[in-house]
XYZ file of C-alpha atoms in Angstrom:
336
model
C 94.581 6.675 -50.203
C 97.905 8.478 -50.179
C 101.258 7.972 -51.995
C 103.515 5.125 -51.058
C 107.030 6.026 -49.828
C 108.514 2.963 -51.617
C 106.944 2.863 -55.059
C 105.361 6.453 -55.001
C 101.986 5.052 -56.216
C 98.951 6.621 -54.622
C 97.751 3.280 -53.389
C 98.160 3.151 -49.667
C 94.913 2.418 -47.801
C 93.747 3.193 -44.316
C 95.475 0.097 -43.004
C 98.826 1.480 -44.112
C 99.349 -1.211 -46.806
C 100.289 -0.246 -50.347
C 98.076 -2.020 -52.883
C 100.735 -1.620 -55.593
C 103.826 -3.067 -53.947
C 102.437 -4.621 -50.817
C 104.635 -2.793 -48.294
C 103.327 -1.271 -45.062
C 103.801 2.476 -44.597
C 104.208 4.179 -41.292
C 101.990 7.218 -41.125
C 103.824 9.997 -39.294
C 101.835 12.437 -37.162
C 102.930 16.035 -36.907
C 101.723 18.917 -34.761
C 98.612 20.597 -36.071
C 99.155 23.692 -38.107
C 96.862 26.729 -38.977
C 93.265 25.847 -39.632
C 92.758 24.454 -43.137
C 96.381 23.575 -43.701
C 98.177 20.343 -42.837
C 101.290 21.024 -40.697
C 104.584 20.735 -42.654
C 106.838 17.975 -41.307
C 110.122 18.856 -39.749
C 112.955 19.358 -42.262
C 114.471 16.007 -43.234
C 111.347 14.034 -42.656
C 109.390 12.542 -45.561
C 105.643 13.565 -45.855
C 103.225 11.509 -47.876
C 105.804 10.408 -50.382
C 107.669 13.739 -50.506
C 111.342 13.428 -49.626
C 112.426 16.734 -48.010
C 115.878 15.514 -46.726
C 118.504 18.132 -47.432
C 121.558 15.961 -47.611
C 121.942 15.940 -51.378
C 121.214 19.622 -51.774
C 123.694 20.436 -48.966
C 126.369 18.281 -50.652
C 125.904 20.123 -53.929
C 126.027 23.572 -52.231
C 129.427 22.438 -50.822
C 130.833 20.924 -53.981
C 129.861 23.648 -56.425
C 131.973 26.428 -54.723
C 134.933 23.985 -54.834
C 134.261 23.369 -58.456
C 134.063 27.106 -59.206
C 137.484 27.505 -57.515
C 138.965 24.717 -59.664
C 137.417 26.229 -62.807
C 139.087 29.599 -61.971
C 142.425 27.733 -61.797
C 141.826 26.072 -65.063
C 140.934 29.446 -66.563
C 144.131 30.928 -65.197
C 146.108 27.870 -66.726
C 144.450 28.484 -70.077
C 145.536 32.145 -69.894
C 149.053 31.034 -69.164
C 149.038 28.798 -72.225
C 147.663 31.718 -74.357
C 150.365 34.053 -73.162
C 153.224 31.363 -73.695
C 152.054 30.840 -77.277
C 151.860 34.626 -77.942
C 155.445 35.180 -76.546
C 156.870 32.260 -78.558
C 155.322 33.525 -81.762
C 156.721 36.998 -81.174
C 160.227 35.627 -80.298
C 160.970 31.847 -80.831
C 163.592 30.613 -78.437
C 164.516 27.532 -76.373
C 163.236 29.396 -73.249
C 159.962 29.887 -75.065
C 159.619 26.131 -75.605
C 160.205 25.510 -71.876
C 157.531 28.066 -71.071
C 155.037 26.318 -73.344
C 155.837 22.972 -71.735
C 155.346 24.421 -68.241
C 152.140 26.119 -69.222
C 150.790 22.827 -70.633
C 151.805 20.905 -67.499
C 150.076 23.441 -65.239
C 146.898 23.284 -67.297
C 146.910 19.523 -67.208
C 147.286 19.429 -63.459
C 144.399 21.924 -62.887
C 142.250 19.986 -65.320
C 142.783 16.729 -63.349
C 141.856 18.508 -60.118
C 138.729 19.916 -61.716
C 137.775 16.522 -63.058
C 138.086 14.895 -59.654
C 135.619 17.531 -58.305
C 133.183 17.193 -61.205
C 132.767 13.404 -60.926
C 130.996 13.489 -57.470
C 129.002 16.545 -58.573
C 127.644 14.629 -61.592
C 126.668 11.639 -59.411
C 124.955 13.667 -56.622
C 123.295 15.935 -59.126
C 121.668 13.097 -61.010
C 120.330 11.485 -57.788
C 119.089 14.849 -56.469
C 117.407 15.703 -59.771
C 115.553 12.451 -59.898
C 114.353 12.959 -56.231
C 113.037 16.406 -57.272
C 111.068 14.704 -60.109
C 109.648 12.169 -57.753
C 108.537 14.942 -55.358
C 107.029 16.858 -58.230
C 104.913 13.824 -59.207
C 103.301 13.896 -55.804
C 102.591 17.618 -56.119
C 101.175 17.371 -59.705
C 100.403 13.654 -60.498
C 100.143 12.798 -64.131
C 101.149 16.344 -65.317
C 104.778 15.653 -66.430
C 105.969 15.087 -69.939
C 108.670 12.580 -68.975
C 108.885 9.725 -66.430
C 111.221 9.769 -63.409
C 113.659 7.504 -65.263
C 114.352 10.290 -67.824
C 115.259 12.631 -64.897
C 118.434 10.639 -64.596
C 118.957 9.201 -68.068
C 118.324 12.309 -70.054
C 121.653 13.780 -68.886
C 123.585 10.926 -70.582
C 121.544 10.420 -73.680
C 123.197 11.958 -76.753
C 121.441 14.791 -78.599
C 118.245 14.874 -76.405
C 120.534 15.869 -73.395
C 120.457 19.389 -74.785
C 116.725 19.874 -74.132
C 115.064 16.949 -72.292
C 116.665 17.854 -68.880
C 115.454 21.492 -69.353
C 111.901 20.357 -70.030
C 111.913 18.077 -67.029
C 113.309 20.937 -64.917
C 110.542 23.219 -66.167
C 107.846 20.612 -65.159
C 109.476 20.192 -61.694
C 109.524 24.011 -61.264
C 105.879 24.448 -62.143
C 104.690 21.618 -59.878
C 106.875 22.933 -56.949
C 105.786 26.543 -57.116
C 103.662 27.158 -53.947
C 101.659 29.940 -55.623
C 100.613 27.740 -58.518
C 101.489 27.544 -62.148
C 100.085 30.979 -62.939
C 102.967 32.492 -60.840
C 105.748 30.508 -62.381
C 108.859 32.504 -63.263
C 111.501 30.502 -65.244
C 114.045 33.361 -65.794
C 116.640 31.851 -63.373
C 116.168 28.365 -64.653
C 116.499 29.514 -68.289
C 119.512 31.606 -67.576
C 121.294 28.629 -65.984
C 120.515 26.377 -68.853
C 121.524 28.851 -71.509
C 124.854 29.352 -69.771
C 125.404 25.640 -69.271
C 124.564 24.598 -72.879
C 126.513 27.542 -74.382
C 129.635 26.610 -72.243
C 129.316 22.994 -73.459
C 128.922 24.028 -77.159
C 131.805 26.576 -77.167
C 134.040 24.105 -75.228
C 133.369 21.418 -77.785
C 134.319 23.676 -80.695
C 137.429 24.980 -78.998
C 138.627 21.384 -78.220
C 138.333 20.389 -81.826
C 140.116 23.585 -82.983
C 142.934 22.990 -80.384
C 143.432 19.371 -81.429
C 143.703 20.315 -85.152
C 145.988 23.367 -84.482
C 148.285 21.280 -82.156
C 148.648 18.612 -84.731
C 149.629 21.221 -87.429
C 152.053 22.767 -84.993
C 153.852 19.458 -84.313
C 154.161 18.711 -88.013
C 155.492 22.265 -88.641
C 158.240 21.662 -85.944
C 159.213 18.395 -87.554
C 159.433 20.002 -90.974
C 161.235 23.116 -89.615
C 158.779 25.376 -91.309
C 158.411 28.714 -89.643
C 155.481 29.870 -91.719
C 153.472 26.716 -91.044
C 154.258 27.088 -87.362
C 153.171 30.736 -87.227
C 149.875 29.733 -88.954
C 149.164 26.944 -86.568
C 150.196 29.146 -83.631
C 147.459 31.676 -84.560
C 144.992 28.792 -84.721
C 146.192 27.692 -81.236
C 145.625 31.165 -79.852
C 142.105 31.177 -81.380
C 141.159 27.848 -79.762
C 142.669 28.835 -76.419
C 140.612 32.070 -76.539
C 137.468 30.172 -77.227
C 138.285 27.730 -74.380
C 138.576 30.706 -71.971
C 135.191 31.917 -73.054
C 133.768 28.356 -72.429
C 135.316 28.264 -68.945
C 133.879 31.714 -68.107
C 130.378 30.570 -69.160
C 130.815 27.358 -67.122
C 131.643 29.416 -64.008
C 128.544 31.519 -64.602
C 126.454 28.351 -64.976
C 127.889 26.946 -61.763
C 126.938 30.122 -59.832
C 123.398 30.003 -61.330
C 123.185 26.293 -60.527
C 123.802 27.151 -56.873
C 120.913 29.601 -56.898
C 118.719 27.041 -58.596
C 119.464 24.518 -55.904
C 118.555 26.840 -53.131
C 115.446 28.033 -54.817
C 113.901 24.653 -55.776
C 114.729 23.225 -52.299
C 112.865 26.074 -50.675
C 109.944 25.825 -53.083
C 109.503 22.065 -52.551
C 109.614 22.520 -48.748
C 106.941 25.273 -48.927
C 104.852 23.262 -51.406
C 104.936 20.152 -49.138
C 103.395 22.151 -46.360
C 100.406 23.434 -48.378
C 97.018 21.942 -48.358
C 93.452 22.812 -49.532
C 92.180 26.237 -48.393
C 88.848 26.136 -46.589
C 86.018 26.910 -49.052
C 88.387 27.244 -51.934
C 90.159 25.156 -54.597
C 93.112 23.110 -53.712
C 96.603 24.477 -54.691
C 97.951 23.331 -57.982
C 98.886 19.750 -58.038
C 97.474 18.757 -54.590
C 96.762 14.977 -54.709
C 93.022 14.441 -54.809
C 92.158 18.137 -55.011
C 89.357 19.374 -57.312
C 90.380 20.216 -60.882
C 90.371 23.747 -61.996
C 88.156 24.489 -64.957
C 89.966 24.995 -68.262
C 93.205 23.592 -69.643
C 96.070 22.916 -67.335
C 99.506 24.422 -67.803
C 100.571 21.457 -70.051
C 97.754 21.979 -72.497
C 95.491 19.062 -71.366
C 92.205 19.744 -69.775
C 92.097 18.715 -66.212
C 89.747 15.743 -65.515
C 87.168 15.898 -62.882
C 88.452 13.436 -60.230
C 84.958 12.875 -58.796
C 83.250 11.740 -61.945
C 80.580 13.532 -63.924
C 79.139 16.869 -62.721
C 76.157 16.270 -60.433
C 77.104 12.655 -59.590
C 76.374 11.524 -56.106
C 79.245 11.184 -53.619
C 80.984 7.930 -53.558
C 79.041 5.299 -51.669
C 75.744 7.139 -51.870
C 72.787 6.361 -54.110
C 72.289 8.642 -56.940
C 69.219 11.039 -56.714
C 66.137 9.236 -57.874
C 67.741 5.767 -58.091
C 65.569 2.785 -57.401
C 66.662 0.404 -54.641
C 68.182 -2.779 -56.078
C 67.423 -6.340 -55.006
C 70.767 -6.783 -53.250
C 72.121 -5.064 -50.120
C 75.115 -2.683 -50.434
C 78.473 -4.492 -50.725
C 79.933 -5.456 -47.327
C 76.642 -5.214 -45.386
C 75.576 -8.349 -43.368
C 72.210 -10.115 -43.552
C 69.152 -8.171 -42.386
C 68.770 -7.939 -38.736
C 72.426 -8.643 -38.097
């Protein structure tokens, strides 16, 4: 049996029908590869439940540079606000008020443009990330800490969204590494996640600080209190400075995300083309391959898929077994 392309259950029999969902799967034939290895399918063609189409990854590699450009514009706009606040605190004037309004309007415009770019990125990213998780399940069935539904839902679940997606990404990365889990290097993945979470945290703090400082500044203007306005102005500058740090971290995270997309796409394509080596154990996660002795990378001992050591192959009588009174299942009457 091999995995079904519809429900991803390893329940498709020789007749091409999935015992789990009842659909019929078309088995694709590809040119033969090197001895001992099944040939990899052409790019864009699914192989035994693995979806290697590059459309989503290509879309992300196009959208992320656009997002980086809009983030740079937002960063420049924040810098303009910081400069306008500094100039107004040094020398309050009607012209300074106009400069503050213009800086705020420019920041608002750049933020809207950035938001319009981020919405499709979020949608495509979640779909792409779940597809990676489904592919990883084929590579390493039963060795993941979260189901495929969490690959999409964890990004929008409060609190757990700060570590569940990273754990899912770690499992995907391990399962997709062609050299096996012993060769896994998570430095790029970890750097991207640290930059992303740090940008989110610093941005949240700066937003709260900016809202409080802006409210104080408005009340100071209504009262005509110069001292209160100067105090709130310093708080505004501090929040704007933190916002600029957050935007810088977000730009770094976007650049690292591009590298992650390229790397994991290449890894899954290579992993899909691997098979059991002649006379040796199957690569990590190969469906149906023999288990490696000792604990697996997730801390659970790998079960023997063929039953107890020394057991006879499937369909053959065990050594020393006495013949039973009934013929094997499926055999016809004697002499027929």
